[in-house]
Coordinates of C-alpha atoms in Angstrom, one line a residue:
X1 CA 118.9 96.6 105.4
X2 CA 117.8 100.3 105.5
X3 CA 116.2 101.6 102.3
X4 CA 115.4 104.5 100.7
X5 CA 112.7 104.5 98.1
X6 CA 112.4 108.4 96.4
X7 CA 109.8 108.9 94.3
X8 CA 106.7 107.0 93.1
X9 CA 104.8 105.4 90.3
X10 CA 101.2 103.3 90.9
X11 CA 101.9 102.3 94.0
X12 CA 105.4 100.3 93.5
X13 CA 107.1 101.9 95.9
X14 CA 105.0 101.9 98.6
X15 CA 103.9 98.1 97.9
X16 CA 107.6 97.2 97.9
X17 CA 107.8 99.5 100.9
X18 CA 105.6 97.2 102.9
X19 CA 107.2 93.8 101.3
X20 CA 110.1 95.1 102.5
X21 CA 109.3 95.8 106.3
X22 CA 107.5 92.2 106.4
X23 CA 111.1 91.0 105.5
X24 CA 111.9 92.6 108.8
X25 CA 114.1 95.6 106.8
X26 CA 113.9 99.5 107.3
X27 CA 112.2 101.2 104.3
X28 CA 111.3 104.9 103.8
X29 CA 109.2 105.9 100.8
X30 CA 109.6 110.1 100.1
X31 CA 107.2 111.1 97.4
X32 CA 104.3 113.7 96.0
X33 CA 102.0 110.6 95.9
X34 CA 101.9 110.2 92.4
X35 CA 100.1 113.5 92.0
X36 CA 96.2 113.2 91.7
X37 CA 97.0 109.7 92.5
X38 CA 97.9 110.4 96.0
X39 CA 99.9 106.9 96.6
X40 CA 101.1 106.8 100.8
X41 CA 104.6 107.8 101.4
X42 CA 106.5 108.4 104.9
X43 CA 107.4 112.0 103.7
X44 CA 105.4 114.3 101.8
X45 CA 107.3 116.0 98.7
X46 CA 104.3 117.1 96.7
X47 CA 104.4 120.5 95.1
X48 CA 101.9 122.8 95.3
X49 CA 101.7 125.2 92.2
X50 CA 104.0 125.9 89.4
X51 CA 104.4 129.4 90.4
X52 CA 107.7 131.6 91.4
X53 CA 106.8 131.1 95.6
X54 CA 105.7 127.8 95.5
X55 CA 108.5 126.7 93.3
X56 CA 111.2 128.1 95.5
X57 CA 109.7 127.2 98.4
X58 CA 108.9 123.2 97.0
X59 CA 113.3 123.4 95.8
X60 CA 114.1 124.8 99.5
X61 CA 112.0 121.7 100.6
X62 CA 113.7 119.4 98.8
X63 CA 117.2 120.5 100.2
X64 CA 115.6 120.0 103.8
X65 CA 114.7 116.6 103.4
X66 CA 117.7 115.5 101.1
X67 CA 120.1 116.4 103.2
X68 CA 118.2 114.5 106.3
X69 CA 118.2 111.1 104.1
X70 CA 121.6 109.5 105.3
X71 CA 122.8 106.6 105.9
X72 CA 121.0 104.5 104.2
X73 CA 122.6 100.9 102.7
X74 CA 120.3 101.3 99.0
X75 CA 118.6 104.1 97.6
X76 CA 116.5 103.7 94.7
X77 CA 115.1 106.2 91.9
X78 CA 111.5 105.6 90.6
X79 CA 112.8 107.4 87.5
X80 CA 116.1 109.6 87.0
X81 CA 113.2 113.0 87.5
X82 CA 112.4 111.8 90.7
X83 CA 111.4 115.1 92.6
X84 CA 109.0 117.8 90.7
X85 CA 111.9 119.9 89.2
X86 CA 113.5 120.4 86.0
X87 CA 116.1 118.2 85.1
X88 CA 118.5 120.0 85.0
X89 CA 118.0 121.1 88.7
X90 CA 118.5 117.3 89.8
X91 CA 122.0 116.4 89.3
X92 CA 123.2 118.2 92.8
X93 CA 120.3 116.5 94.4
X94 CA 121.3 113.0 93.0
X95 CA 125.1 113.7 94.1
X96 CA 124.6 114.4 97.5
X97 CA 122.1 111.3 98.0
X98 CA 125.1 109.6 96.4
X99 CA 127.5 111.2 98.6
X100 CA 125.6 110.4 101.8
X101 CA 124.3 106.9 101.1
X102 CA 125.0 103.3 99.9
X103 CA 124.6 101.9 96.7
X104 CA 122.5 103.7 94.2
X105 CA 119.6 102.0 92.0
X106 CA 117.4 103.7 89.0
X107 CA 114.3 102.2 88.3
X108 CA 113.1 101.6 84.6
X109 CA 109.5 101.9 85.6
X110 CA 108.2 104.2 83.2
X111 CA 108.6 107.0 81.0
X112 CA 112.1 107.7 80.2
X113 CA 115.0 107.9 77.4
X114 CA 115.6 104.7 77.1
X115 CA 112.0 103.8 76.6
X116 CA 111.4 106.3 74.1
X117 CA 114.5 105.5 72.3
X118 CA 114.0 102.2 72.5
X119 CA 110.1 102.2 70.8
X120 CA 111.4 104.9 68.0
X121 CA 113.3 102.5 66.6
X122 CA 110.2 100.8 65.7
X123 CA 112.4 97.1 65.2
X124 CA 112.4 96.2 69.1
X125 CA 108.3 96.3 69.8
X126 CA 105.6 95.0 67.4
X127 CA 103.4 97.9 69.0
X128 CA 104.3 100.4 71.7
X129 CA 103.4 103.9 73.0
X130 CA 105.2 104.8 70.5
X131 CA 105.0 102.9 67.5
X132 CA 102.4 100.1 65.5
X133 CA 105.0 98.5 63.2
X134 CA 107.2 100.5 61.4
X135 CA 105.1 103.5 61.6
X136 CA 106.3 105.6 64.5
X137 CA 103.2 107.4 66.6
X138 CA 104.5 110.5 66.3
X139 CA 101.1 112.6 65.4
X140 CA 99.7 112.1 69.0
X141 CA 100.5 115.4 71.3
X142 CA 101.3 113.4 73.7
X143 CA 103.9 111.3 72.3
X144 CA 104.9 114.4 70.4
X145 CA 105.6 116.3 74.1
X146 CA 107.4 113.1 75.8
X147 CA 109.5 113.0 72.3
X148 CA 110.6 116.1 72.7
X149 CA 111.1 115.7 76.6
X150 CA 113.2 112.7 76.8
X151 CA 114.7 111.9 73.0
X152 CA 117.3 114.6 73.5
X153 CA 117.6 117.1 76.0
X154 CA 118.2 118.0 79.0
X155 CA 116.2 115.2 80.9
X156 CA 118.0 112.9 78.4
X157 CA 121.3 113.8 79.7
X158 CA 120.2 113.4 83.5
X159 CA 119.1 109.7 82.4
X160 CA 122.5 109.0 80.8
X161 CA 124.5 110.1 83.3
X162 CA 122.3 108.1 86.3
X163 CA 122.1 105.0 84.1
X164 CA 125.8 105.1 83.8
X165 CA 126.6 106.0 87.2
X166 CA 124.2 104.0 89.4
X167 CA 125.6 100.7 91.0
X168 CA 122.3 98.8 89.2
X169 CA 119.2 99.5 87.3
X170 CA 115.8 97.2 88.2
X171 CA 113.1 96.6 85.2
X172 CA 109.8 96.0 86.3
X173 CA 108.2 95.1 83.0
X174 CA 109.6 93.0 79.9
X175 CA 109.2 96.3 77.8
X176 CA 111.2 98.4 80.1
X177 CA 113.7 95.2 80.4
X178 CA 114.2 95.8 76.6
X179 CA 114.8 99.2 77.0
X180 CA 117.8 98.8 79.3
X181 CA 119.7 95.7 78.9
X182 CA 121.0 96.3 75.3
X183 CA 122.4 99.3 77.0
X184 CA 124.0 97.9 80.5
X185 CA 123.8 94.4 80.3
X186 CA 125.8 93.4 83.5
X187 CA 123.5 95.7 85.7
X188 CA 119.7 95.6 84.8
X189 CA 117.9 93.3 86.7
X190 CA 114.3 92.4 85.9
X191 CA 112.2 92.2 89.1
X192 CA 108.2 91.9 88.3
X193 CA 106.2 94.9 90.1
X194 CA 105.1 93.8 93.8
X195 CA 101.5 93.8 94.6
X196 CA 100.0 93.0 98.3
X197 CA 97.3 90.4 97.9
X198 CA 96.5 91.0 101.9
X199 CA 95.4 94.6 101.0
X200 CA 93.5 94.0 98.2
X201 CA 89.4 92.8 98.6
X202 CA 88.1 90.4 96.3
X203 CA 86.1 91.8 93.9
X204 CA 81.9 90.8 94.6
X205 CA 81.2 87.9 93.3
X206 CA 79.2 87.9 90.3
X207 CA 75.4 87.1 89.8
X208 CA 74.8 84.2 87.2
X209 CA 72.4 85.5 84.8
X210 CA 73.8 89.1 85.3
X211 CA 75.2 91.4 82.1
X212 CA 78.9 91.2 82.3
X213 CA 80.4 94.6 83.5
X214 CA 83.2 95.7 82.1
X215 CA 85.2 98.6 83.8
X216 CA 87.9 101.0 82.2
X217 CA 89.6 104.0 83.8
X218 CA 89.7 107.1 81.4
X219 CA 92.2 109.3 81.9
X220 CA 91.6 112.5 79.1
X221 CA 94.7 113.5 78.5
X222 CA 96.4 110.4 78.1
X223 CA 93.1 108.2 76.5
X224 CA 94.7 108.3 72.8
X225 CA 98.1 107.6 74.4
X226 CA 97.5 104.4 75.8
X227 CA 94.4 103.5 73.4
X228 CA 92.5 104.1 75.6
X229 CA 90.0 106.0 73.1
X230 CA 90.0 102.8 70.3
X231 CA 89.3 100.4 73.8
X232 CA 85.9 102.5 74.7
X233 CA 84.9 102.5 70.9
X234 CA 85.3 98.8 70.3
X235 CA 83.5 98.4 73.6
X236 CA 80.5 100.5 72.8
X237 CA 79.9 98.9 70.0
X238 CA 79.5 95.5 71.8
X239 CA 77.2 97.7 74.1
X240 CA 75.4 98.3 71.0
X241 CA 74.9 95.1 70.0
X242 CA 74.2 93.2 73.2
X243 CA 72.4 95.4 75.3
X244 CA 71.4 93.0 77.8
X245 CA 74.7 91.0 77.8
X246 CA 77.2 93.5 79.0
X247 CA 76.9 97.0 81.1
X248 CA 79.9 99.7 81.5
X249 CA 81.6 101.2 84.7
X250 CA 83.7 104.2 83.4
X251 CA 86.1 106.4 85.7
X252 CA 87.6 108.9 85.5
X253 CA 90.5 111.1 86.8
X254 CA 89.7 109.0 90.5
X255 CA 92.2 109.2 93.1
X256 CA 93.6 105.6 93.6
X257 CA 91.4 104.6 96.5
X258 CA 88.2 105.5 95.1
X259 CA 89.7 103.6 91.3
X260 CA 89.9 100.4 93.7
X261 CA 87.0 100.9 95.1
X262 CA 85.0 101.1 91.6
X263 CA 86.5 98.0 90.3
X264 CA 84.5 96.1 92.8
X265 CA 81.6 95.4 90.8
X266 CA 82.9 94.6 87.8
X267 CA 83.6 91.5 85.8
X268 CA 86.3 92.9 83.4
X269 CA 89.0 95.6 83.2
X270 CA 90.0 96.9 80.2
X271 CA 93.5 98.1 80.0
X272 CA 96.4 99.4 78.1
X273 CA 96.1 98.8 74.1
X274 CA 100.3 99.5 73.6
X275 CA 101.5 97.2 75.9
X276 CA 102.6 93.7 76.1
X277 CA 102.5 93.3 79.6
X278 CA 100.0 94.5 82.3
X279 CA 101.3 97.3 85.0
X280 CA 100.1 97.5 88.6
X281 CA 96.7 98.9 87.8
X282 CA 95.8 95.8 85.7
X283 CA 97.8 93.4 88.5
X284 CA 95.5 94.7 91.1
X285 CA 93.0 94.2 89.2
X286 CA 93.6 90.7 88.7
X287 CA 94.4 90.2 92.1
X288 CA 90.9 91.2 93.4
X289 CA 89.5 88.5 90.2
X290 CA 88.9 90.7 87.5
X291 CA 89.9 89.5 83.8
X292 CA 92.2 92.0 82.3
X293 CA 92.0 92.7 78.6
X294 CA 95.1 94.4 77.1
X295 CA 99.2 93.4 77.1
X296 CA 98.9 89.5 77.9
X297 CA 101.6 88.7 74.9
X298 CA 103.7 85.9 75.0
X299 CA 106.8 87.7 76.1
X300 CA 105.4 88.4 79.2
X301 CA 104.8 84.9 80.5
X302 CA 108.6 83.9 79.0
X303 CA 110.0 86.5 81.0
X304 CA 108.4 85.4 84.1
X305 CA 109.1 81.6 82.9
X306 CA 105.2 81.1 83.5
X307 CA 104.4 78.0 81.0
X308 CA 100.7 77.3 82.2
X309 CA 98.4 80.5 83.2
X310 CA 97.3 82.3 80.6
X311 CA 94.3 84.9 82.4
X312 CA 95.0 87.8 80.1
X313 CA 92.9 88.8 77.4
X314 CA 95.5 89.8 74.9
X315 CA 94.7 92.3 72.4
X316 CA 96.4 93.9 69.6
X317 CA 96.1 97.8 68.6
X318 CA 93.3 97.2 66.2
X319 CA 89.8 98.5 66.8
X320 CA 88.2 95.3 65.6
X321 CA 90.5 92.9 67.2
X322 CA 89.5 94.8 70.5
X323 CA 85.8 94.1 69.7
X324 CA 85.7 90.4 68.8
X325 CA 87.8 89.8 72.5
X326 CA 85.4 92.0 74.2
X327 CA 82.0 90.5 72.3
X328 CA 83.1 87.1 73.3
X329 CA 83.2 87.5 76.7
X330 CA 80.1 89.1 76.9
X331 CA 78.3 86.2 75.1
X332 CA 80.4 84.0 77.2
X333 CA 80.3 84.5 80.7
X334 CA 80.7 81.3 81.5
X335 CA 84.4 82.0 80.7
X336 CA 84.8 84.3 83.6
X337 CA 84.9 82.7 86.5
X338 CA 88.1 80.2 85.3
X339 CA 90.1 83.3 84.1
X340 CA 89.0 85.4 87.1
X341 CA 90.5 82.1 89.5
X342 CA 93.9 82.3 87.4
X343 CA 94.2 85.6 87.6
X344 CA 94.4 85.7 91.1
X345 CA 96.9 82.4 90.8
X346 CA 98.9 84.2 88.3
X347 CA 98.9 87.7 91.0
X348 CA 100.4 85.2 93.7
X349 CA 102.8 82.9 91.7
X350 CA 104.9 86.2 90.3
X351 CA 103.9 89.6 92.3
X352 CA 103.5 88.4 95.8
X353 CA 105.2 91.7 97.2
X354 CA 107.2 90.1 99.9
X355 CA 108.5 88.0 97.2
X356 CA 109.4 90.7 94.9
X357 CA 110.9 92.1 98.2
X358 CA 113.1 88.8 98.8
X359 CA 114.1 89.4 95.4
X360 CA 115.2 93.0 95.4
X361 CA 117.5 92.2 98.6
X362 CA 118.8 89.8 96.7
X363 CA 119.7 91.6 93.8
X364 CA 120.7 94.7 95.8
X365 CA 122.8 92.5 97.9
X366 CA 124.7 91.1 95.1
X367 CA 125.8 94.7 94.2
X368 CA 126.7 95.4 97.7
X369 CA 128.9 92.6 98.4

């Protein structure tokens, strides 16, 4: 099968990328990298400026290399804005890869309509992005600009109308599952995110007698946003306390190499607060042996129809909660090395990415014959 993977998002395109072509099957990722990011990709779509020349030049680009992707059996969509252009600039794109391919697939990988929709109602999640409970998080500025992106507009209507018209849409988390299969029941597919356990090093092995390190990745912009900012509080004052029993790696803004490479040292990750499930930066994570605290909610392991493993620290959107999780593995290290062993297990039981692979030709396969 010869695929088409356009656009990017932590890595999952690339890692399926390589699942796939282990499977013996043709696969061409075309992306910007994911921005600062800078994720591989066989072609190079990143955008250089927001200014008049570079914007004309980046949308002549983009009609060079569109019209040069042909033939292919699948394509699929990391998200419905998959190339750096207003959305209402992408419908003649997504025609003509239409037009001059296979069967068509949309991702529900990240930030969309449906996702923001979805976490508005504040009755589908207990906690999101975008809500704690009935209380919507509308005060943030960042929810308040991806609101007022996606809930209705024009990138709204470009989501509708892929949705609708794509031959299948693949969910990568339970969340985004949630999201989509109220909405198209007979084609959403929920496929975990692929991760390659052969690329990724184990992380050093820890000292016995050593502080427990815990690592988090700060991103400013986006810190409130994913809780980040409640995460760092709750873990400084376990710093506080315990001096001696814990030390802290923070990063920041590091291109996804040089993340990896950080993670090394350390005994924990924290990650997102809002979320149920953990995403590929938490997976890799537990694939080198590091104990992830954030999403590790029940619906996740159901979803994957895991009844045993339970690695994930889970943690709910409350400062204190956060604390008690973190304090007790600092006083308990002895803990770690059982939940760093099943978190590599859990990595290999349900993102193996040649698995994940096996199952996307399967399900693109079934909407093919």
């Amino acid at each position: 099968m010869k695929v088409l993977l356009l656009g990017d998002y932590s890595n999952v395109h690339w890692t399926l990328a390589e699942g796939l072509r282990a499977l013996g099957q043709e696969a061409v990722v075309v992306s910007n990298g994911d921005g600062w990011k800078d994720y591989r990709r066989d072609v190079d779509l990143r955008r250089k400026s927001l200014g008049k020349a570079d914007t004309l030049a980046y949308y002549l680009r983009c009609w060079r290399v569109v019209r040069q992707l042909r033939g292919f059996d699948v394509v699929q969509l990391i998200n419905p804005v998959f190339l750096d252009l207003r959305a209402k600039r992408i419908p003649p794109f997504y025609k003509a890869l239409r037009r001059q391919n296979g069967r068509m697939f949309l991702g529900a990988f990240g930030m969309d309509h449906y996702w923001v929709k979805t976490c508005l109602d504040c009755q589908t999640f207990r906690y999101s992005d975008f809500n704690i409970g009935p209380r919507a998080r509308t005060e943030e500025p960042y929810n308040q600009a991806f609101i007022r992106d996606w809930l209705d507009g024009e990138k709204t209507e470009l989501n509708q109308r892929i949705a609708e018209d794509a031959d299948g849409i693949i969910s990568g988390l339970y969340e985004y599952d949630c999201c989509y299969r109220p909405c198209f029941p007979g084609k959403t597919t929920f496929i975990p995110f692929p991760i390659d356990l052969s690329s990724v090093a184990p992380k050093t092995p820890r000292r016995e007698g050593a502080p427990v390190r815990f690592f988090v990745g700060v991103q400013k912009t986006r810190d409130t946003y994913k809780g980040t900012d409640i995460m760092l509080r709750a873990l400084e004052r376990v710093k506080a306390r315990h001096p001696e029993a814990c030390e802290v790696v923070r990063v920041e803004n590091a291109p996804y190499a040089e993340y990896v490479r950080l993670m090394d040292s350390s005994d924990v990750i924290l990650d997102q607060l809002y979320s149920y499930t953990p995403a590929m930066n938490a997976l890799v994570a537990m694939a080198k042996g590091l104990v992830v605290v954030g999403g590790g909610e029940p619906e996740n392991y159901e979803i994957l129809g895991e009844k045993e493993l339970r690695p994930i620290i889970n943690v709910v959107p409350d400062e204190d909660d956060v604390f008690r999780k973190l304090e007790d593995l600092a006083l308990h290290p002895e803990r770690l090395a059982q939940l760093s062993a099943d978190s590599v297990e859990y990595v290999r039981r349900h993102h193996d990415h040649v698995k994940v692979a096996q199952r996307y030709l399967d399900a693109w396969q079934a909407k093919t014959n």
